[in-house]
Coordinates of C-alpha atoms and ligand atoms in Angstrom, one line a residue:
M184 CA 115.7 112.9 75.2
A185 CA 114.1 110.9 78.1
K186 CA 115.1 112.2 81.5
A187 CA 117.4 110.3 83.7
T188 CA 115.2 107.8 85.5
Q189 CA 115.8 109.3 89.0
D190 CA 114.2 112.5 87.8
L191 CA 110.9 111.0 86.8
W192 CA 108.2 113.0 88.5
W193 CA 106.3 110.0 89.9
K194 CA 109.5 108.8 91.6
S195 CA 110.7 112.1 93.0
G196 CA 107.3 113.7 93.6
I197 CA 104.6 113.6 96.2
I198 CA 101.1 112.6 95.1
Y199 CA 98.0 114.1 96.8
E200 CA 94.6 112.3 96.6
V201 CA 91.6 114.6 96.1
Y202 CA 88.3 112.9 96.9
A203 CA 86.4 114.8 94.2
R204 CA 83.1 115.2 96.1
S205 CA 84.8 116.6 99.2
F206 CA 87.5 119.0 98.2
Q207 CA 85.8 122.2 97.1
D208 CA 82.3 123.0 95.9
S209 CA 82.0 125.9 93.4
N210 CA 78.3 126.0 92.6
G211 CA 76.6 125.6 96.0
D212 CA 75.1 122.1 95.5
G213 CA 77.1 120.8 98.5
I214 CA 79.2 118.5 96.4
G215 CA 82.9 119.2 95.4
D216 CA 83.5 119.7 91.8
I217 CA 86.2 120.4 89.2
R218 CA 86.0 124.2 89.3
G219 CA 86.2 124.0 93.0
L220 CA 89.4 122.0 92.7
I221 CA 90.8 124.6 90.3
Q222 CA 90.2 127.3 92.9
R223 CA 92.2 125.3 95.4
L224 CA 95.3 124.5 93.3
D225 CA 97.2 127.4 94.7
Y226 CA 96.9 125.8 98.1
L227 CA 98.3 122.5 96.8
Q228 CA 101.2 124.4 95.2
W229 CA 101.8 126.2 98.5
L230 CA 101.9 122.9 100.3
G231 CA 104.5 121.7 97.8
V232 CA 103.0 118.5 96.4
N233 CA 103.7 117.6 92.8
A234 CA 100.6 115.7 91.6
V235 CA 96.9 115.3 92.2
W236 CA 95.2 111.9 92.0
L237 CA 91.5 112.8 91.4
T238 CA 88.9 110.2 92.3
P239 CA 86.3 109.4 89.5
V240 CA 84.5 112.3 87.9
Y241 CA 82.9 110.3 85.1
P242 CA 79.2 110.2 84.4
S243 CA 77.7 107.8 87.0
P244 CA 74.5 107.0 88.7
M245 CA 76.7 107.4 91.9
K246 CA 75.6 104.1 93.5
D247 CA 79.2 103.7 94.5
L248 CA 79.8 107.5 94.4
G249 CA 81.5 107.5 91.0
Y250 CA 83.1 104.0 91.0
D251 CA 80.2 102.9 88.9
I252 CA 80.9 104.5 85.5
S253 CA 78.2 104.9 82.8
D254 CA 80.5 106.7 80.3
Y255 CA 84.2 106.3 80.3
T256 CA 84.9 109.4 78.2
G257 CA 82.7 112.0 79.8
I258 CA 82.3 114.1 83.0
D259 CA 79.3 113.9 85.3
P260 CA 77.4 117.2 85.5
V261 CA 77.8 117.0 89.3
F262 CA 81.5 117.6 88.8
G263 CA 81.3 119.9 85.7
K264 CA 81.9 119.7 82.0
L265 CA 84.6 118.3 79.8
N266 CA 85.9 121.8 79.2
D267 CA 86.2 122.3 83.0
F268 CA 88.3 119.2 83.1
E269 CA 90.5 120.6 80.3
E270 CA 90.9 123.8 82.2
L271 CA 91.8 121.8 85.3
L272 CA 94.5 120.1 83.3
N273 CA 95.9 123.4 82.0
E274 CA 95.8 124.9 85.5
V275 CA 97.6 121.9 87.0
H276 CA 100.2 121.8 84.3
S277 CA 100.8 125.6 84.4
R278 CA 101.8 125.2 88.0
G279 CA 104.3 122.5 87.1
M280 CA 102.1 119.8 88.6
K281 CA 100.6 116.6 87.3
L282 CA 97.1 115.1 87.2
V283 CA 96.4 111.4 87.7
V284 CA 92.9 110.2 87.2
D285 CA 91.1 107.2 88.6
F286 CA 90.2 104.5 86.1
I287 CA 87.9 101.6 86.7
P288 CA 88.2 98.9 84.2
N289 CA 86.9 96.0 86.4
H290 CA 83.3 97.0 86.3
S291 CA 81.0 99.6 84.9
S292 CA 77.6 100.9 86.0
D293 CA 74.6 98.8 85.1
H294 CA 73.4 102.0 83.4
H295 CA 76.3 101.9 80.9
P296 CA 75.0 101.4 77.4
W297 CA 77.3 98.3 77.1
F298 CA 75.5 96.6 79.9
Q299 CA 72.1 97.7 78.7
E300 CA 73.0 96.0 75.4
S301 CA 74.6 93.0 77.1
R302 CA 71.5 92.3 79.2
S303 CA 69.0 92.8 76.3
S304 CA 69.4 89.3 75.0
K305 CA 71.6 86.2 75.1
D306 CA 72.8 86.7 71.5
N307 CA 73.5 90.4 71.7
P308 CA 77.0 91.1 70.4
K309 CA 77.9 92.7 73.8
R310 CA 76.6 89.7 75.8
N311 CA 80.2 88.5 76.3
W312 CA 81.3 92.0 77.5
Y313 CA 80.2 91.0 81.0
I314 CA 80.3 87.7 82.9
W315 CA 77.1 85.7 82.4
K316 CA 76.5 82.2 83.6
D317 CA 73.7 79.7 83.7
A318 CA 72.2 78.8 87.0
G319 CA 73.4 75.7 88.8
P320 CA 71.1 72.9 89.9
D321 CA 67.8 74.2 91.4
G322 CA 68.5 77.7 90.2
A323 CA 71.5 78.1 92.5
E324 CA 74.3 80.6 91.8
P325 CA 77.0 79.4 89.4
N326 CA 79.5 79.1 92.2
N327 CA 80.0 80.2 95.8
W328 CA 81.8 83.5 95.2
L329 CA 80.7 86.3 97.5
S330 CA 80.3 90.0 96.8
V331 CA 82.7 92.2 98.8
L332 CA 79.6 94.2 99.8
G333 CA 77.7 91.2 101.2
G334 CA 75.7 88.3 99.8
P335 CA 76.4 86.3 96.6
A336 CA 78.4 87.9 93.8
W337 CA 75.8 86.8 91.3
A338 CA 72.7 88.7 90.3
W339 CA 69.8 86.9 88.6
D340 CA 68.6 88.5 85.4
K341 CA 65.0 87.4 84.9
H342 CA 64.7 88.7 81.3
T343 CA 67.5 86.5 79.9
G344 CA 67.5 83.7 82.5
Q345 CA 71.1 83.9 83.5
Y346 CA 73.2 85.3 86.3
Y347 CA 75.8 88.1 85.9
Y348 CA 78.8 88.5 88.2
H349 CA 79.6 91.5 90.3
T350 CA 82.4 91.8 92.9
F351 CA 80.9 95.0 94.3
L352 CA 77.3 96.2 94.0
K353 CA 74.9 94.5 91.7
E354 CA 74.7 97.9 90.0
Q355 CA 78.5 97.4 89.2
P356 CA 78.4 94.5 86.8
E357 CA 81.9 93.0 86.2
L358 CA 83.4 93.6 82.7
N359 CA 84.9 90.6 81.0
L360 CA 88.5 91.6 80.4
R361 CA 89.3 88.3 78.8
N362 CA 87.2 89.5 75.9
P363 CA 89.6 91.4 73.6
D364 CA 86.9 93.8 72.5
V365 CA 86.5 94.9 76.2
L366 CA 90.2 95.3 76.6
K367 CA 90.3 97.4 73.4
A368 CA 87.4 99.6 74.6
M369 CA 89.3 100.2 77.9
L370 CA 92.5 101.0 76.1
E371 CA 90.6 103.4 73.8
A372 CA 89.1 105.2 76.9
M373 CA 92.5 105.5 78.4
R374 CA 93.9 106.9 75.2
F375 CA 91.1 109.5 75.2
W376 CA 92.3 110.8 78.5
L377 CA 96.0 110.5 77.6
D378 CA 95.4 112.5 74.5
K379 CA 93.7 115.2 76.6
G380 CA 97.0 115.3 78.6
V381 CA 96.4 113.4 81.8
D382 CA 99.6 112.2 83.4
G383 CA 98.5 108.8 84.4
F384 CA 95.9 106.5 86.0
R385 CA 95.2 105.0 89.4
V386 CA 93.7 101.7 88.3
D387 CA 90.9 100.6 90.6
V388 CA 91.0 97.1 92.1
M389 CA 93.8 95.9 89.8
W390 CA 94.0 92.5 91.4
Y391 CA 90.4 91.7 90.5
L392 CA 90.7 92.3 86.8
I393 CA 90.8 88.6 85.8
K394 CA 88.9 85.7 87.3
D395 CA 89.6 81.9 87.2
E396 CA 88.7 80.6 83.7
K397 CA 86.8 77.6 85.2
F398 CA 85.0 79.7 87.9
R399 CA 85.9 77.2 90.6
D400 CA 84.5 77.5 94.1
N401 CA 86.6 79.6 96.5
P402 CA 87.8 77.6 99.5
V403 CA 86.3 78.3 103.0
N404 CA 88.4 80.6 105.2
P405 CA 89.3 78.7 108.4
D406 CA 90.2 81.9 110.1
Y407 CA 86.9 83.6 109.6
K408 CA 85.4 85.3 112.7
P409 CA 81.8 86.5 112.8
D410 CA 82.8 90.1 113.2
M411 CA 84.6 90.1 109.9
P412 CA 83.0 91.2 106.6
S413 CA 80.9 88.4 105.3
S414 CA 82.8 88.1 102.1
E415 CA 85.8 87.0 104.1
Q416 CA 84.1 83.7 104.8
L417 CA 85.9 82.5 101.7
I418 CA 89.5 82.8 100.5
Q419 CA 89.5 84.5 97.2
A420 CA 91.7 81.9 95.6
Y421 CA 89.9 81.9 92.3
S422 CA 88.1 85.3 92.1
S423 CA 91.1 87.6 92.4
N424 CA 94.8 87.8 91.7
Q425 CA 94.7 85.3 88.8
P426 CA 97.9 85.0 86.7
G427 CA 96.3 86.4 83.6
V428 CA 95.9 89.8 85.3
H429 CA 99.5 90.6 84.5
D430 CA 98.8 90.4 80.8
I431 CA 96.1 93.0 81.1
V432 CA 98.3 95.3 83.2
R433 CA 101.0 94.9 80.6
Q434 CA 98.6 96.0 77.9
F435 CA 97.7 99.1 79.8
R436 CA 101.4 99.8 80.4
K437 CA 102.2 99.4 76.7
L438 CA 99.7 102.1 75.9
L439 CA 101.2 104.4 78.6
D440 CA 104.6 103.8 77.1
E441 CA 103.5 105.3 73.8
Y442 CA 103.4 108.6 75.7
S443 CA 106.1 110.3 77.8
E444 CA 106.4 110.0 81.6
K445 CA 102.9 108.6 82.3
V446 CA 102.3 106.7 85.5
M447 CA 100.1 103.7 86.4
I448 CA 99.3 103.3 90.1
G449 CA 97.6 100.0 90.9
E450 CA 95.2 99.6 93.7
L451 CA 96.2 96.4 95.5
Y452 CA 95.2 95.0 98.8
L453 CA 97.6 92.0 98.8
S454 CA 100.5 90.6 100.8
I455 CA 103.9 92.2 100.0
N456 CA 105.1 89.2 98.0
K457 CA 102.0 89.4 95.8
I458 CA 102.1 93.2 95.4
V459 CA 105.5 93.2 93.9
D460 CA 104.4 90.8 91.1
Y461 CA 102.5 93.8 89.7
Y462 CA 105.7 95.6 88.7
G463 CA 105.6 92.9 86.0
A464 CA 108.3 91.1 84.1
N465 CA 111.2 93.5 83.5
N466 CA 109.2 96.2 85.3
G467 CA 106.8 96.3 82.4
G468 CA 103.7 96.4 84.6
A469 CA 102.4 99.0 87.0
H470 CA 104.9 101.8 87.9
L471 CA 103.5 102.0 91.4
P472 CA 101.7 98.9 92.6
G473 CA 99.9 100.2 95.7
N474 CA 101.6 99.3 98.9
H475 CA 98.9 99.6 101.6
Q476 CA 101.0 98.2 104.6
L477 CA 100.9 101.4 106.6
L478 CA 97.1 101.6 106.2
L479 CA 96.5 98.2 107.6
L480 CA 99.2 97.4 110.1
P481 CA 98.9 98.1 113.8
W482 CA 100.9 101.2 114.7
E483 CA 103.7 99.3 116.4
V484 CA 107.4 99.7 115.9
K485 CA 108.2 96.1 115.4
K486 CA 105.4 95.4 112.9
V487 CA 106.1 98.6 110.9
A488 CA 109.8 98.1 110.8
A489 CA 109.4 94.5 109.7
A490 CA 107.0 95.5 106.9
I491 CA 109.4 98.2 105.6
D492 CA 112.3 95.7 105.6
K493 CA 110.2 93.0 104.0
Y494 CA 108.9 95.4 101.3
E495 CA 112.4 96.8 100.6
A496 CA 113.7 93.2 100.3
A497 CA 110.9 92.0 98.0
L498 CA 111.2 94.9 95.5
P499 CA 112.5 93.7 92.1
D500 CA 115.6 95.4 90.7
G501 CA 114.7 98.8 89.4
A502 CA 111.2 98.8 91.0
W503 CA 110.3 102.0 92.8
P504 CA 108.4 101.8 96.1
N505 CA 105.4 103.8 97.3
W506 CA 103.7 104.5 100.6
V507 CA 100.3 105.7 101.7
I508 CA 98.8 106.3 105.2
G509 CA 95.4 107.5 104.2
N510 CA 92.8 107.0 101.5
H511 CA 89.1 107.3 100.9
D512 CA 88.5 103.6 101.7
Q513 CA 90.2 103.4 105.1
P514 CA 89.6 105.2 108.4
R515 CA 91.5 108.4 108.8
V516 CA 95.1 107.9 110.0
L517 CA 94.6 109.9 113.2
S518 CA 91.5 107.9 114.1
R519 CA 93.6 104.8 113.8
I520 CA 96.8 105.8 115.5
G521 CA 95.8 108.7 117.8
R522 CA 96.2 112.5 117.4
G523 CA 99.5 112.4 119.4
Q524 CA 101.2 110.5 116.6
A525 CA 100.1 112.9 113.8
K526 CA 103.5 114.4 113.2
V527 CA 105.3 111.1 113.6
A528 CA 103.1 109.7 110.9
A529 CA 103.8 112.6 108.6
M530 CA 107.6 112.2 109.2
L531 CA 107.4 108.5 108.4
L532 CA 105.4 109.0 105.2
L533 CA 107.6 111.8 103.9
S534 CA 111.0 110.2 104.8
L535 CA 110.6 106.6 103.6
R536 CA 112.1 105.6 100.3
G537 CA 109.4 105.7 97.7
T538 CA 106.6 108.0 96.4
P539 CA 104.4 109.2 99.2
I540 CA 100.7 109.4 98.4
M541 CA 98.9 111.8 100.8
Y542 CA 95.1 111.9 101.4
Y543 CA 93.4 115.3 101.5
G544 CA 92.9 116.7 105.0
D545 CA 95.4 114.4 106.7
E546 CA 97.8 117.4 106.6
I547 CA 95.4 119.3 108.9
G548 CA 94.7 116.3 111.1
M549 CA 91.2 115.6 109.9
E550 CA 89.7 112.6 111.8
N551 CA 86.8 110.3 111.1
V552 CA 83.5 112.2 111.4
E553 CA 80.6 110.2 112.8
I554 CA 77.7 110.3 110.4
P555 CA 74.3 109.4 111.7
R556 CA 72.8 106.5 109.8
E557 CA 70.1 108.6 108.1
E558 CA 72.7 110.9 106.6
Q559 CA 75.0 108.1 105.4
K560 CA 75.8 107.8 101.7
D561 CA 78.3 105.0 101.3
P562 CA 76.6 101.8 100.1
Q563 CA 79.3 99.8 101.9
G564 CA 78.1 101.0 105.3
L565 CA 74.4 100.9 104.4
L566 CA 74.4 97.4 103.0
M567 CA 76.6 95.4 105.3
E568 CA 76.5 94.9 109.0
N569 CA 80.1 94.1 109.5
N570 CA 81.5 96.5 107.1
K571 CA 82.1 100.0 108.2
S572 CA 80.8 103.0 106.3
R573 CA 83.5 105.0 104.5
D574 CA 81.7 108.2 104.9
P575 CA 83.6 109.3 108.1
Q576 CA 86.8 109.6 106.1
R577 CA 85.2 111.3 103.2
T578 CA 83.9 114.5 104.8
P579 CA 84.4 118.0 103.3
M580 CA 87.8 119.6 103.4
Q581 CA 88.1 122.1 106.3
W582 CA 89.4 125.3 104.7
D583 CA 88.5 128.0 107.3
A584 CA 86.2 128.8 110.2
S585 CA 83.4 130.2 108.2
E586 CA 80.1 128.4 107.7
N587 CA 80.7 124.9 106.3
A588 CA 84.4 125.5 106.6
G589 CA 84.5 127.3 103.3
F590 CA 83.7 124.1 101.4
T591 CA 80.3 125.1 100.1
T592 CA 77.7 127.9 100.2
G593 CA 75.1 125.1 100.2
K594 CA 74.4 122.1 102.4
P595 CA 77.4 119.9 102.4
W596 CA 76.8 116.3 101.1
L597 CA 78.3 115.0 104.4
R598 CA 78.3 116.9 107.6
L599 CA 81.4 118.5 109.0
P600 CA 82.7 118.1 112.6
K601 CA 82.3 121.0 115.0
S602 CA 86.1 121.0 115.4
F603 CA 86.5 122.6 112.0
E604 CA 86.3 126.0 113.5
Q605 CA 89.7 125.4 115.1
Q606 CA 91.0 122.8 112.8
N607 CA 91.2 124.3 109.3
V608 CA 93.7 125.3 106.7
E609 CA 93.5 129.0 107.4
A610 CA 94.1 128.7 111.1
Q611 CA 96.9 126.2 110.7
K612 CA 98.7 128.3 108.1
K613 CA 99.0 131.1 110.7
D614 CA 100.4 128.8 113.4
P615 CA 104.0 127.9 112.9
H616 CA 103.7 124.8 115.0
S617 CA 100.7 123.4 113.3
L618 CA 100.5 120.0 111.7
L619 CA 100.0 121.7 108.3
N620 CA 103.2 123.8 108.6
F621 CA 105.0 120.7 109.8
Y622 CA 103.9 118.8 106.7
R623 CA 105.0 121.7 104.6
Q624 CA 108.4 121.9 106.2
L625 CA 108.9 118.1 105.6
I626 CA 107.8 118.4 102.0
Q627 CA 110.2 121.3 101.4
L628 CA 113.0 119.4 103.0
R629 CA 112.3 116.3 101.0
Q630 CA 112.1 118.3 97.8
K631 CA 115.5 119.9 98.3
E632 CA 117.4 117.0 99.7
P633 CA 118.3 114.3 97.2
A634 CA 118.9 111.7 99.9
L635 CA 115.3 112.1 101.2
M636 CA 113.9 112.2 97.7
M637 CA 115.7 109.4 96.0
G638 CA 118.3 108.0 98.4
D639 CA 118.7 104.4 99.6
Y640 CA 117.1 103.1 102.7
Y641 CA 119.0 101.4 105.5
P642 CA 117.4 100.1 108.7
V643 CA 119.2 101.1 111.9
L644 CA 119.1 98.3 114.4
T645 CA 118.0 99.4 117.9
D646 CA 116.6 97.6 121.0
G647 CA 113.3 97.5 119.1
K648 CA 111.6 100.4 120.9
L649 CA 112.2 103.1 118.2
L650 CA 111.9 103.0 114.5
A651 CA 115.2 104.1 113.1
Y652 CA 116.6 104.3 109.6
I653 CA 119.0 106.1 107.4
R654 CA 118.4 107.7 104.0
R655 CA 121.7 107.9 102.1
G656 CA 122.1 109.7 98.7
K657 CA 125.1 109.5 96.4
G658 CA 127.4 112.3 97.3
S659 CA 124.8 114.2 99.3
T660 CA 123.9 114.6 102.9
S661 CA 122.5 111.5 104.5
F662 CA 119.8 111.6 107.1
L663 CA 119.0 109.6 110.2
L664 CA 115.4 109.2 111.2
V665 CA 114.3 108.1 114.7
L666 CA 110.6 107.8 115.4
N667 CA 109.0 107.1 118.7
M668 CA 105.7 105.5 117.9
T669 CA 104.5 105.5 121.5
D670 CA 103.3 108.0 124.1
K671 CA 106.2 107.2 126.5
A672 CA 109.7 108.7 126.4
V673 CA 112.3 106.2 125.0
D674 CA 116.1 106.3 124.8
F675 CA 117.8 105.8 121.5
K676 CA 120.0 102.7 121.7
P677 CA 121.4 101.9 118.3
K678 CA 123.3 98.6 118.1
D679 CA 126.0 100.6 116.2
R680 CA 126.8 103.1 118.9
G681 CA 128.6 105.4 116.5
I682 CA 125.4 106.4 114.7
R683 CA 124.7 110.0 115.4
G684 CA 123.6 113.2 113.7
R685 CA 122.7 116.9 114.1
V686 CA 119.0 117.4 114.4
V687 CA 117.3 119.3 111.6
L688 CA 113.7 118.8 112.5
S689 CA 111.8 117.3 115.5
T690 CA 108.0 116.8 115.8
N691 CA 108.1 118.3 119.3
R692 CA 110.9 120.8 120.1
D693 CA 114.0 122.7 119.2
W694 CA 117.1 120.5 119.9
E695 CA 119.3 123.6 120.1
E696 CA 122.5 122.2 118.6
Q697 CA 122.2 119.0 120.5
E698 CA 123.2 115.8 118.7
L699 CA 121.0 112.8 118.3
E700 CA 123.2 110.0 119.5
T701 CA 123.3 106.9 121.7
G702 CA 121.4 107.6 124.9
S703 CA 119.5 110.6 123.5
R704 CA 116.0 110.6 124.9
L705 CA 113.1 110.9 122.6
E706 CA 110.0 112.4 124.2
A707 CA 106.6 110.7 123.9
N708 CA 105.3 110.9 120.3
E709 CA 108.5 112.4 119.1
G710 CA 110.1 111.9 115.7
V711 CA 113.5 113.3 114.8
L712 CA 115.2 113.9 111.6
A713 CA 119.0 114.5 111.8
R714 CA 121.8 115.1 109.4
L715 CA 124.0 112.0 109.7
A716 CA 127.4 112.8 111.2
D717 CA 129.6 111.2 108.6
T718 CA 128.2 113.4 105.7
Ligands
NOJ178 C1 88.1 100.6 95.2 C2 87.7 102.1 95.4 O1 88.7 102.8 96.0 C3 86.4 102.0 96.2 O2 86.1 103.3 96.7 C4 85.3 101.4 95.4 O3 84.2 101.2 96.2 C5 85.7 100.0 94.9 N1 87.1 100.0 94.4 C6 84.9 99.6 93.8 O4 85.1 100.3 92.6

């Protein structure tokens, strides 16, 4: 019998993103791999997370570090072999955890045999698997669309005399998901992994999957400023978030529904109103359309509070929220908000309503690491002037104070910061006040308290200087959260002066039986979690 919906693991659990190249190397080549991840699963179990999202480990020429797939049903030798992956699945499952894999249906590598065939001639049966167009007048590109990584999104193919489309690198040609054969091939690849036992997919750039049928020019962005990435000169009115995308997502979902308790996370950088469309009609779309608000918003009480409320209000009936504060594409959370706010950010992520998605290393306070140009690997930083390299947030996990932080016996593919000697898992495990132990405490609390795991969310109105909310479960203890997102002390002034509770956990200190109530002073950078008085 299917479990009660509240019990679904992807609703009640915590997902942890592992950037495959940077978690643990097992063979001394300086690049993280599957066997390395297996060695570190005990750590993830100790931390208390429920699921791993693993970034792509498919065969790839690595032009975009794995987001350019040349075989959808294999494993790149850099990461291991298919049987290593199978062992990983067993090891994850034997610990009661789940494994979600990245899936990239929007584009393949130009080395993929499909593209090789497609580009071989205009009448090749796979020609229409990608997006080919004739040149405009005077050999111009078919329309004005721009690549997210700079320059036009069209690459000229001399051999067949047409352009092909690529949102990202020219080595990442766009698949034509309007072609039923392509959709079928994607579903077959997903089925391959589902049959192996994976617990779901994180679908890359979900909002790009379908383009305007007429390929109309995108309008000019009147708000463009020269320091913005060049692709933002245009508004992507026709090149992304097209209505047909929801049919594709529904097809993916139908496949997942043939299995039990699988999850589809969608990568989406869109406004809240548009994100929620990806739950699909009758919630038949993505289970967790990625909500990236906390990655992008300035760290200010009013803005964050407004975004939470707007998101909560926009969610369709029965849709389950999700939150993320770090991923492999955005600067590290502490580099955005400052080290002082580390525990406040942890408390926010792990106490909001919805599935938290953590990013490896955030739990030990890893920050962006400056990588000299000659050592950079990310094409985004190397190709574009106004687009920042993502290498700084992808550096190796800092396990201990030994050479290369215990990540590799070889030369790490990206350098580590000097600070790893103090800032690492081993050192923080021993320190009861460390960020790592704080994360673990929060995780344990969330795992045992139904109100924190599944309860409703109610904003608490204050004078706007603190972020405050209540998580209320059915028949269980309710919690009051009050977060000071600044480095100045602030008094708690709820509009409803009766709101108070007994403090269970503070980011800063022991409240020694003191109540959190009207007039309580929160220290700079303090977050407090309290048992609500009426429960
Ligand atoms: C989103 C991925 O997260 C990013 O790392 C990648 O470069 C692009 N999609 C292209 O696949």
